[in-house]
Each structure stands twice: as structure tokens, then as C-alpha cells.
Amino acid sequence: MSKHKIVIAGCGGMAGTWASYALQRKDAEVAALVDIHKEAAEKFAVTYQLEVPIFRDVGEAVRSTQANLVFDTTIPSVHKSITMAAFEAGCDVMGEKPMSESLEDAIKMTEAAELSGRFYAVMQNRRYLKQIRALRHLIDQGVIGKVGMVSADFYIGAHFDGFRTAMKSPLILDMAIHTFDQARFIMQAEPVSVYCHEFNPAGSWYEGNAAAICIFEMFDGTVFSYRGSWCAEGVQTSWESEWRVNGTDGTAIWDGKDNPYCEVIQQSGQPVFQHAVARVDSEVPEMENEGHYGCLDAMFLALNQGKRAETDCRSNLNSMKMVFGAIESAAKGQKVWLT
Ligand SMILES: NC(=O)c1ccc[n+]([C@@H]2O[C@H](COP(=O)([O-])OP(=O)(O)OC[C@H]3O[C@@H](n4cnc5c(N)ncnc54)[C@H](O)[C@@H]3O)[C@@H](O)[C@H]2O)c1
């Protein structure tokens, strides 16, 4: 069996999870590390016991080691240059979210993947969890009828240092990308418009806007509403957000931690003011791996089968359109159509 030879670009906090995953795959090996800060890569090599060459430039790393795959775990502003350089050097890419810091860049990266015929899949670990799959299953089974409206609440007080502190829209760009992507997954619908109010609440320790409220219309007429804050102290939600899905026959709830459940109306055959409801618990599927490992399992399966991953860049572009549409809407103070 020929092994995937992987270059890990960006040896910071997140890269550790990716390296640990690569090290436990029989069909993969880490061939090189890349970081603009040599010391970061050296420290990383010691931590993960990687006796591999270290480079500053991803193209050079690929050419020197004949690698076929780049893990891009650099910061968002750098994803475009790393991905383009990897394609030019003849490599496939699995990269961290968000794809880029602008929609234009994400479109160029997707076009480059298309033109070069390269594989480019984006980490959306929050859709690879047993509970979110159980919620999807409840909806797919028609347990709550036809979905009309979905809402997600995200309230976390996260005190970061590093690149997020300098972002203009840290919540929407670096975190809500997850929740927006989860909404597309749960609703199995693509967005057509957004109205967003983005702001920085009193007491926020962020420079950019750490809170937002958004309303998305999806192509099938369903509506997704989002309320989020990254500077919310106390009574915090899950990082997966708290979800409510309203359908014609009932409502499904997922608090982002426990198993989802729903309440479904009991048809009495008589006109009633309010229906009696019965609780239906979800069937939680088995998954060998969840989160990052689950998403990487799916990426490698697709790559090995010559198929597009569920989180292929072409699909992920729709989550990016939600992000940049929301930012544009907030800046203009009006509803924006997502073309
Ligand atoms: N999926 C998730 O749940 C999740 C969680 C945290 C972070 N992330 C994402 O992972 C990515 C990295 O985040 P992090 O917290 O590990 O950041 P980090 O700042 O800890 O690490 C980034 C690393 O990239 C290096 N780097 C910067 N510019 C570079 C360049 N031009 N070439 C090579 N290396 C370069 C830095 O020196 C640093 O070592 C971001 O896109 C972030 O949004 C995802």
C-alpha cells in the first residue's frame, strides 16, 4: 500500500490534532513541517516525535519530499497562499476553516482546485458528531414533518490571544462559519439571502465585532436565524450551539451536548386550540470517530475513492457565502442576496 506523504503547514495549536490523526493512519506519514516561525516547527517536531525536515515555504517542502498531500493548519489570512502553492506543486489539500478571509479568495481557491483537478476539502468538524447526525436523521425520517424554521444560539465567553483579536469580524468569520455550515447540513438547504446586525457588546474584550444576529432565507423558503456572542460570560451554550427545528408536525431540540429529541403532535381528529404532543427520542448512530477525526476520516475516504468530500471546497463555498453575506449585510445595514 503506497502511503500518503503529508506536509503539515502551520505548526500552531490546531496542528497537533491533525498530526496526531496522521500518525495513527496506516496509509499516511508526515513528510515535512512548514512554519514561518522555525522555532514553532521545531517545538512541534519534538512534541510529536517527528524526525522530518522543516521548511518555511510549502512549495519547497512538497518538492523536496515528493509529498502528495498538504494539511493547511495555518491562520485564515494565509490559507489562500498555502493552498495555491500546494496545487502548483501538484498536491491535494485538506485545510482548516475558514477557507479564506474574503469570498473572492475562496472563489479563486475553488476555481484553482477545479482547474488543477486537485482535491481540496475543508475542516467542518462540527458536522461530524453523533448527535447532529441523529438530529438530521429525525428530520430525514419526517418525524417533525416539513421543516419551516430553524434557530441556533451560540453564547460563549472565549478569551483568545493571537489572530482572532485583530479580526474585524472574529465571531462571524472564525466561529459562525461552523454554525452556518451546521445549518446547511441540518436543513439540507442552501442559503439565498441574509440580513445581519453585527456588533461589539458592552464589556467585549475583542477589537472587532464579537456578536451578531442573522436571518437567512434558504432556497426552499425555510428560514434560519442565528444569535451569537463570543464575549458572553455565564450560562454558556455548547460550542455546537443550541438548536430548535420547527416542522409542520412538531419541534426537534438539540442543546449541542445531549441527544436530540422532539415533541410531535398527537392527531385527535377534533379541532383543538393547542395539540397534545408526545416526546420522540432520537436514534444516535455509531461513529468510529467524531469531530476532527470524523471529518478527516471522511476526507481520506473520499480522497482514496477519487470522490469529492462532503466538505469539498465547492460545497463549503456556500457556508463562506453565508459568512461574507452576513458581514456585507451588517456593513450596508440591509438584506443581501447570496448569488
Ligand atoms: N475546526 C476547529 O474547531 C478549529 C479550532 C481552532 C482553530 N481552527 C482553525 O485552525 C487554523 C489555525 O488556528 P490555530 O489556533 O492553530 O492558530 P495558531 O496561531 O495557533 O497557529 C497557526 C500557525 O501557523 C503559522 N503560520 C502563520 N503564517 C504562516 C505562513 N505564511 N506559513 C506557514 N506557517 C504560518 C504560525 O506561525 C503558527 O504556528 C485557523 O484557520 C483556525 O480558524 C479550527
CSV table of C-alpha atoms and ligand atoms in Angstrom, one decimal:
chain,number,residue,atom,x,y,z
A,1,MET,CA,0.0,0.0,0.0
A,2,SER,CA,1.5,3.4,-1.0
A,3,LYS,CA,1.3,5.9,1.8
A,4,HIS,CA,0.1,9.5,1.6
A,5,LYS,CA,3.0,11.7,2.2
A,6,ILE,CA,1.8,14.7,4.2
A,7,VAL,CA,3.3,18.2,4.7
A,8,ILE,CA,1.8,20.0,7.7
A,9,ALA,CA,1.8,23.7,7.1
A,10,GLY,CA,1.3,25.8,10.3
A,11,CYS,CA,2.6,24.2,13.5
A,12,GLY,CA,0.3,26.0,16.0
A,13,GLY,CA,-2.4,25.0,18.3
A,14,MET,CA,-4.7,23.2,15.9
A,15,ALA,CA,-2.0,21.4,14.0
A,16,GLY,CA,-1.5,19.0,16.9
A,17,THR,CA,-4.9,17.3,16.3
A,18,TRP,CA,-4.1,16.9,12.6
A,19,ALA,CA,-0.6,15.5,13.3
A,20,SER,CA,-2.0,13.0,15.9
A,21,TYR,CA,-4.6,11.9,13.4
A,22,ALA,CA,-2.0,11.4,10.6
A,23,LEU,CA,0.3,9.4,13.0
A,24,GLN,CA,-2.4,6.8,13.7
A,25,ARG,CA,-3.3,6.2,10.0
A,26,LYS,CA,-1.6,3.2,8.5
A,27,ASP,CA,-1.8,4.7,5.0
A,28,ALA,CA,-0.2,8.1,5.8
A,29,GLU,CA,3.1,9.5,7.1
A,30,VAL,CA,4.2,13.0,7.9
A,31,ALA,CA,6.9,14.0,5.5
A,32,ALA,CA,7.7,17.6,6.5
A,33,LEU,CA,6.7,20.6,8.6
A,34,VAL,CA,6.3,24.2,7.4
A,35,ASP,CA,6.0,27.3,9.6
A,36,ILE,CA,7.2,30.9,9.2
A,37,HIS,CA,8.4,30.6,12.7
A,38,LYS,CA,11.1,27.9,12.7
A,39,GLU,CA,11.0,27.6,16.5
A,40,ALA,CA,7.3,26.7,16.3
A,41,ALA,CA,8.0,23.9,13.9
A,42,GLU,CA,11.0,22.7,15.9
A,43,LYS,CA,9.0,22.6,19.1
A,44,PHE,CA,6.1,20.8,17.3
A,45,ALA,CA,8.5,18.2,15.9
A,46,VAL,CA,9.8,17.4,19.4
A,47,THR,CA,6.2,17.2,20.9
A,48,TYR,CA,5.0,14.8,18.2
A,49,GLN,CA,8.3,13.0,17.8
A,50,LEU,CA,8.6,13.8,14.1
A,51,GLU,CA,12.0,13.5,12.7
A,52,VAL,CA,11.2,15.3,9.5
A,53,PRO,CA,12.7,18.3,7.6
A,54,ILE,CA,11.4,21.8,8.4
A,55,PHE,CA,10.7,24.4,5.8
A,56,ARG,CA,9.4,28.0,5.6
A,57,ASP,CA,7.9,27.5,2.1
A,58,VAL,CA,5.2,24.9,1.4
A,59,GLY,CA,6.1,24.5,-2.3
A,60,GLU,CA,9.7,23.7,-1.4
A,61,ALA,CA,8.6,21.3,1.3
A,62,VAL,CA,6.4,19.4,-1.2
A,63,ARG,CA,9.1,19.3,-3.9
A,64,SER,CA,11.8,18.2,-1.5
A,65,THR,CA,9.8,15.4,0.0
A,66,GLN,CA,7.6,14.4,-3.0
A,67,ALA,CA,4.6,14.8,-0.8
A,68,ASN,CA,1.1,14.4,-2.3
A,69,LEU,CA,-1.0,16.0,0.4
A,70,VAL,CA,-0.8,19.2,2.4
A,71,PHE,CA,-2.6,19.7,5.8
A,72,ASP,CA,-3.2,23.5,6.0
A,73,THR,CA,-3.4,24.5,9.6
A,74,THR,CA,-2.1,28.0,9.2
A,75,ILE,CA,-4.1,31.1,10.1
A,76,PRO,CA,-7.1,32.1,7.8
A,77,SER,CA,-5.2,35.0,6.1
A,78,VAL,CA,-2.6,32.6,4.8
A,79,HIS,CA,-4.9,29.7,3.7
A,80,LYS,CA,-5.1,31.0,0.1
A,81,SER,CA,-1.3,31.3,-0.5
A,82,ILE,CA,-0.7,27.8,1.1
A,83,THR,CA,-3.5,26.1,-0.9
A,84,MET,CA,-2.5,27.7,-4.2
A,85,ALA,CA,1.2,26.8,-3.7
A,86,ALA,CA,0.2,23.2,-2.8
A,87,PHE,CA,-1.9,22.9,-6.0
A,88,GLU,CA,1.0,24.4,-8.1
A,89,ALA,CA,3.4,21.8,-6.6
A,90,GLY,CA,0.9,19.1,-7.6
A,91,CYS,CA,-0.6,18.4,-4.1
A,92,ASP,CA,-4.1,17.8,-2.8
A,93,VAL,CA,-5.1,19.8,0.3
A,94,MET,CA,-7.1,19.3,3.4
A,95,GLY,CA,-7.4,22.6,5.2
A,96,GLU,CA,-8.7,24.3,8.3
A,97,LYS,CA,-11.8,26.6,8.2
A,98,PRO,CA,-12.5,29.3,7.2
A,99,MET,CA,-11.2,28.8,3.6
A,100,SER,CA,-10.0,32.4,3.5
A,101,GLU,CA,-10.6,35.9,4.8
A,102,SER,CA,-12.6,37.0,1.7
A,103,LEU,CA,-15.2,35.5,-0.6
A,104,GLU,CA,-13.1,36.5,-3.6
A,105,ASP,CA,-10.2,34.5,-2.3
A,106,ALA,CA,-12.4,31.5,-1.5
A,107,ILE,CA,-13.8,31.6,-5.1
A,108,LYS,CA,-10.3,31.8,-6.5
A,109,MET,CA,-9.2,28.8,-4.4
A,110,THR,CA,-12.2,26.8,-5.5
A,111,GLU,CA,-11.5,27.7,-9.2
A,112,ALA,CA,-7.9,26.7,-8.7
A,113,ALA,CA,-9.0,23.3,-7.3
A,114,GLU,CA,-11.3,22.9,-10.3
A,115,LEU,CA,-8.7,23.8,-12.9
A,116,SER,CA,-5.9,21.7,-11.5
A,117,GLY,CA,-8.2,18.8,-10.7
A,118,ARG,CA,-6.9,18.8,-7.2
A,119,PHE,CA,-8.8,17.6,-4.1
A,120,TYR,CA,-9.5,20.4,-1.6
A,121,ALA,CA,-11.7,19.7,1.4
A,122,VAL,CA,-12.3,22.0,4.4
A,123,MET,CA,-12.4,21.0,8.1
A,124,GLN,CA,-16.0,21.3,9.4
A,125,ASN,CA,-15.6,19.1,12.4
A,126,ARG,CA,-18.9,20.2,14.0
A,127,ARG,CA,-21.0,18.3,11.4
A,128,TYR,CA,-19.2,15.1,12.3
A,129,LEU,CA,-20.8,14.4,15.7
A,130,LYS,CA,-23.2,11.6,16.6
A,131,GLN,CA,-25.9,14.0,17.9
A,132,ILE,CA,-26.0,16.2,14.9
A,133,ARG,CA,-26.3,13.1,12.7
A,134,ALA,CA,-29.1,11.9,14.9
A,135,LEU,CA,-30.9,15.3,14.5
A,136,ARG,CA,-30.5,15.1,10.7
A,137,HIS,CA,-31.9,11.5,10.8
A,138,LEU,CA,-35.0,12.7,12.8
A,139,ILE,CA,-35.6,15.4,10.1
A,140,ASP,CA,-34.9,13.0,7.2
A,141,GLN,CA,-37.4,10.5,8.7
A,142,GLY,CA,-40.1,13.2,8.6
A,143,VAL,CA,-40.7,12.8,12.4
A,144,ILE,CA,-41.5,16.6,12.7
A,145,GLY,CA,-43.0,16.9,9.2
A,146,LYS,CA,-41.8,19.6,6.8
A,147,VAL,CA,-39.2,22.0,8.3
A,148,GLY,CA,-40.2,25.7,8.2
A,149,MET,CA,-37.8,27.4,10.6
A,150,VAL,CA,-34.5,26.7,12.4
A,151,SER,CA,-32.7,28.7,15.1
A,152,ALA,CA,-29.3,28.4,16.7
A,153,ASP,CA,-28.0,30.2,19.8
A,154,PHE,CA,-24.3,30.5,20.5
A,155,TYR,CA,-23.1,32.2,23.7
A,156,ILE,CA,-19.5,31.7,24.8
A,157,GLY,CA,-17.0,33.9,26.6
A,158,ALA,CA,-13.7,33.0,25.0
A,159,HIS,CA,-10.6,34.9,25.9
A,160,PHE,CA,-8.2,34.3,22.9
A,161,ASP,CA,-4.9,35.8,22.1
A,162,GLY,CA,-3.4,35.6,18.6
A,163,PHE,CA,-5.0,36.2,15.2
A,164,ARG,CA,-8.6,36.5,16.3
A,165,THR,CA,-8.0,39.6,18.4
A,166,ALA,CA,-7.1,41.5,15.3
A,167,MET,CA,-10.1,40.3,13.1
A,168,LYS,CA,-12.8,42.8,12.2
A,169,SER,CA,-15.5,40.0,12.5
A,170,PRO,CA,-14.0,37.3,14.7
A,171,LEU,CA,-17.3,35.7,15.6
A,172,ILE,CA,-18.8,35.5,12.1
A,173,LEU,CA,-15.6,34.7,10.3
A,174,ASP,CA,-13.8,32.3,12.7
A,175,MET,CA,-16.7,30.8,14.6
A,176,ALA,CA,-20.1,31.3,12.9
A,177,ILE,CA,-18.7,29.5,9.8
A,178,HIS,CA,-19.2,26.3,11.9
A,179,THR,CA,-22.8,27.1,12.9
A,180,PHE,CA,-23.7,28.3,9.4
A,181,ASP,CA,-22.2,25.1,7.9
A,182,GLN,CA,-24.1,23.1,10.5
A,183,ALA,CA,-27.4,24.8,9.5
A,184,ARG,CA,-26.8,23.8,5.8
A,185,PHE,CA,-26.2,20.3,7.0
A,186,ILE,CA,-29.2,20.1,9.3
A,187,MET,CA,-31.6,21.7,6.8
A,188,GLN,CA,-30.1,20.2,3.7
A,189,ALA,CA,-30.8,23.6,2.1
A,190,GLU,CA,-28.6,26.3,0.6
A,191,PRO,CA,-28.9,30.0,1.5
A,192,VAL,CA,-30.3,32.7,-0.8
A,193,SER,CA,-30.3,35.8,1.4
A,194,VAL,CA,-29.2,37.2,4.7
A,195,TYR,CA,-29.9,40.1,7.0
A,196,CYS,CA,-27.3,40.6,9.7
A,197,HIS,CA,-26.7,43.0,12.6
A,198,GLU,CA,-23.1,42.6,13.8
A,199,PHE,CA,-21.8,44.5,16.8
A,200,ASN,CA,-19.4,44.6,19.7
A,201,PRO,CA,-21.4,44.4,23.0
A,202,ALA,CA,-20.5,46.4,26.1
A,203,GLY,CA,-17.7,44.8,28.0
A,204,SER,CA,-16.3,43.0,25.0
A,205,TRP,CA,-12.6,42.4,25.1
A,206,TYR,CA,-12.4,42.0,21.3
A,207,GLU,CA,-11.3,44.7,18.9
A,208,GLY,CA,-13.7,43.5,16.2
A,209,ASN,CA,-17.4,42.6,16.4
A,210,ALA,CA,-17.8,39.7,18.8
A,211,ALA,CA,-21.6,39.4,18.4
A,212,ALA,CA,-24.2,39.1,15.6
A,213,ILE,CA,-27.8,38.3,14.9
A,214,CYS,CA,-28.6,37.0,11.4
A,215,ILE,CA,-31.6,35.9,9.5
A,216,PHE,CA,-31.0,33.6,6.5
A,217,GLU,CA,-33.6,32.6,3.9
A,218,MET,CA,-32.9,29.2,2.2
A,219,PHE,CA,-33.8,28.3,-1.3
A,220,ASP,CA,-36.8,26.2,-0.2
A,221,GLY,CA,-38.4,29.1,1.7
A,222,THR,CA,-37.2,27.9,5.1
A,223,VAL,CA,-35.6,30.4,7.5
A,224,PHE,CA,-32.5,30.0,9.7
A,225,SER,CA,-32.0,32.5,12.5
A,226,TYR,CA,-28.7,32.8,14.4
A,227,ARG,CA,-27.8,34.7,17.6
A,228,GLY,CA,-24.2,34.5,18.7
A,229,SER,CA,-21.7,36.1,21.0
A,230,TRP,CA,-18.1,35.3,21.8
A,231,CYS,CA,-18.0,37.6,24.7
A,232,ALA,CA,-20.9,36.2,26.7
A,233,GLU,CA,-20.0,35.4,30.3
A,234,GLY,CA,-22.1,33.0,32.3
A,235,VAL,CA,-24.8,30.4,31.3
A,236,GLN,CA,-22.8,29.5,28.2
A,237,THR,CA,-24.2,27.3,25.4
A,238,SER,CA,-22.3,24.4,23.9
A,239,TRP,CA,-19.7,25.2,21.2
A,240,GLU,CA,-22.0,23.3,18.9
A,241,SER,CA,-24.8,25.9,19.6
A,242,GLU,CA,-28.3,25.2,20.9
A,243,TRP,CA,-30.7,24.3,18.1
A,244,ARG,CA,-34.5,24.3,17.6
A,245,VAL,CA,-36.0,23.0,14.4
A,246,ASN,CA,-39.7,23.7,13.8
A,247,GLY,CA,-41.7,21.4,11.5
A,248,THR,CA,-45.3,21.1,10.5
A,249,ASP,CA,-45.8,18.2,12.9
A,250,GLY,CA,-43.5,19.1,15.8
A,251,THR,CA,-40.3,20.5,17.0
A,252,ALA,CA,-36.8,19.0,17.4
A,253,ILE,CA,-34.4,20.2,20.1
A,254,TRP,CA,-30.6,19.8,20.4
A,255,ASP,CA,-28.8,21.6,23.1
A,256,GLY,CA,-25.5,20.8,21.4
A,257,LYS,CA,-24.5,18.4,24.2
A,258,ASP,CA,-27.1,15.7,24.9
A,259,ASN,CA,-29.0,13.6,22.4
A,260,PRO,CA,-31.6,15.5,20.4
A,261,TYR,CA,-35.3,14.8,20.9
A,262,CYS,CA,-38.6,16.1,19.6
A,263,GLU,CA,-42.2,16.7,20.5
A,264,VAL,CA,-44.7,15.6,17.9
A,265,ILE,CA,-48.4,16.5,17.8
A,266,GLN,CA,-51.0,13.8,18.6
A,267,GLN,CA,-53.8,14.0,16.0
A,268,SER,CA,-57.1,13.8,17.8
A,269,GLY,CA,-59.3,14.3,14.8
A,270,GLN,CA,-61.1,17.1,16.6
A,271,PRO,CA,-60.4,20.9,16.2
A,272,VAL,CA,-58.2,21.9,19.1
A,273,PHE,CA,-56.6,25.2,20.3
A,274,GLN,CA,-53.3,23.5,21.0
A,275,HIS,CA,-52.4,19.9,20.2
A,276,ALA,CA,-51.2,17.4,22.8
A,277,VAL,CA,-47.7,16.3,22.0
A,278,ALA,CA,-45.6,13.2,22.6
A,279,ARG,CA,-41.9,13.0,23.0
A,280,VAL,CA,-39.8,11.1,20.5
A,281,ASP,CA,-36.2,10.4,21.3
A,282,SER,CA,-33.5,10.3,18.5
A,283,GLU,CA,-31.6,7.2,17.4
A,284,VAL,CA,-28.0,8.1,17.8
A,285,PRO,CA,-25.8,6.4,15.2
A,286,GLU,CA,-22.5,4.7,15.9
A,287,MET,CA,-19.4,6.6,14.6
A,288,GLU,CA,-15.9,5.3,14.9
A,289,ASN,CA,-14.5,8.9,15.1
A,290,GLU,CA,-16.1,12.3,15.8
A,291,GLY,CA,-15.1,15.9,15.4
A,292,HIS,CA,-11.8,16.5,13.6
A,293,TYR,CA,-11.0,12.8,13.4
A,294,GLY,CA,-14.5,12.1,12.0
A,295,CYS,CA,-14.1,14.8,9.3
A,296,LEU,CA,-10.6,13.6,8.4
A,297,ASP,CA,-11.9,10.0,8.1
A,298,ALA,CA,-14.5,11.3,5.6
A,299,MET,CA,-11.9,13.3,3.7
A,300,PHE,CA,-9.5,10.4,3.4
A,301,LEU,CA,-12.2,8.0,2.4
A,302,ALA,CA,-13.3,10.4,-0.4
A,303,LEU,CA,-9.7,11.1,-1.5
A,304,ASN,CA,-8.9,7.3,-1.6
A,305,GLN,CA,-12.1,6.7,-3.6
A,306,GLY,CA,-11.4,9.5,-6.0
A,307,LYS,CA,-14.6,11.3,-4.9
A,308,ARG,CA,-15.4,14.7,-3.6
A,309,ALA,CA,-15.6,15.0,0.2
A,310,GLU,CA,-18.8,16.1,1.9
A,311,THR,CA,-16.9,19.3,2.9
A,312,ASP,CA,-15.3,19.8,-0.6
A,313,CYS,CA,-14.4,23.4,-1.3
A,314,ARG,CA,-17.3,23.7,-3.9
A,315,SER,CA,-19.8,22.9,-1.2
A,316,ASN,CA,-18.1,24.8,1.5
A,317,LEU,CA,-18.2,27.9,-0.6
A,318,ASN,CA,-21.9,28.1,0.3
A,319,SER,CA,-21.0,28.3,4.0
A,320,MET,CA,-18.5,31.0,3.1
A,321,LYS,CA,-21.2,32.9,1.2
A,322,MET,CA,-23.2,32.9,4.4
A,323,VAL,CA,-20.3,34.4,6.3
A,324,PHE,CA,-19.4,37.1,3.9
A,325,GLY,CA,-23.0,37.8,3.0
A,326,ALA,CA,-23.6,38.4,6.8
A,327,ILE,CA,-20.6,40.7,7.0
A,328,GLU,CA,-21.7,42.7,3.9
A,329,SER,CA,-25.3,42.9,5.2
A,330,ALA,CA,-24.1,44.3,8.5
A,331,ALA,CA,-21.9,46.9,6.8
A,332,LYS,CA,-24.7,48.0,4.5
A,333,GLY,CA,-27.5,47.8,7.1
A,334,GLN,CA,-29.7,45.9,4.6
A,335,LYS,CA,-30.6,42.4,3.4
A,336,VAL,CA,-28.1,40.9,0.9
A,337,TRP,CA,-28.8,38.3,-1.8
A,338,LEU,CA,-26.3,35.5,-1.9
A,339,THR,CA,-25.6,34.7,-5.5
B,1,LIG,N1,-12.0,23.4,13.4
B,1,LIG,C1,-11.9,23.9,14.6
B,1,LIG,O1,-12.6,23.6,15.5
B,1,LIG,C2,-10.8,24.9,14.9
B,1,LIG,C3,-10.4,25.3,16.2
B,1,LIG,C4,-9.3,26.2,16.3
B,1,LIG,C5,-8.7,26.7,15.2
B,1,LIG,N2,-9.1,26.3,14.0
B,1,LIG,C6,-8.5,26.9,12.7
B,1,LIG,O2,-7.2,26.4,12.6
B,1,LIG,C7,-6.4,27.4,12.0
B,1,LIG,C8,-5.2,27.6,12.9
B,1,LIG,O3,-5.6,28.0,14.1
B,1,LIG,P1,-4.6,27.9,15.4
B,1,LIG,O4,-5.5,28.3,16.6
B,1,LIG,O5,-3.9,26.6,15.4
B,1,LIG,O6,-3.6,29.1,15.1
B,1,LIG,P2,-2.2,29.3,15.7
B,1,LIG,O7,-1.9,30.8,15.6
B,1,LIG,O8,-2.0,28.6,17.0
B,1,LIG,O9,-1.2,28.5,14.6
B,1,LIG,C9,-1.0,28.9,13.3
B,1,LIG,C10,0.4,28.6,12.9
B,1,LIG,O10,0.6,29.0,11.5
B,1,LIG,C11,1.9,29.6,11.4
B,1,LIG,N3,1.9,30.4,10.2
B,1,LIG,C12,1.4,31.7,10.1
B,1,LIG,N4,1.6,32.2,8.9
B,1,LIG,C13,2.3,31.2,8.2
B,1,LIG,C14,2.8,31.1,6.9
B,1,LIG,N5,2.7,32.1,6.0
B,1,LIG,N6,3.4,29.9,6.5
B,1,LIG,C15,3.5,28.9,7.4
B,1,LIG,N7,3.0,28.9,8.7
B,1,LIG,C16,2.4,30.1,9.1
B,1,LIG,C17,2.1,30.3,12.7
B,1,LIG,O11,3.5,30.6,12.9
B,1,LIG,C18,1.5,29.3,13.7
B,1,LIG,O12,2.5,28.4,14.2
B,1,LIG,C19,-7.3,28.6,11.8
B,1,LIG,O13,-7.8,28.6,10.5
B,1,LIG,C20,-8.4,28.4,12.8
B,1,LIG,O14,-9.6,29.1,12.4
B,1,LIG,C21,-10.1,25.4,13.8
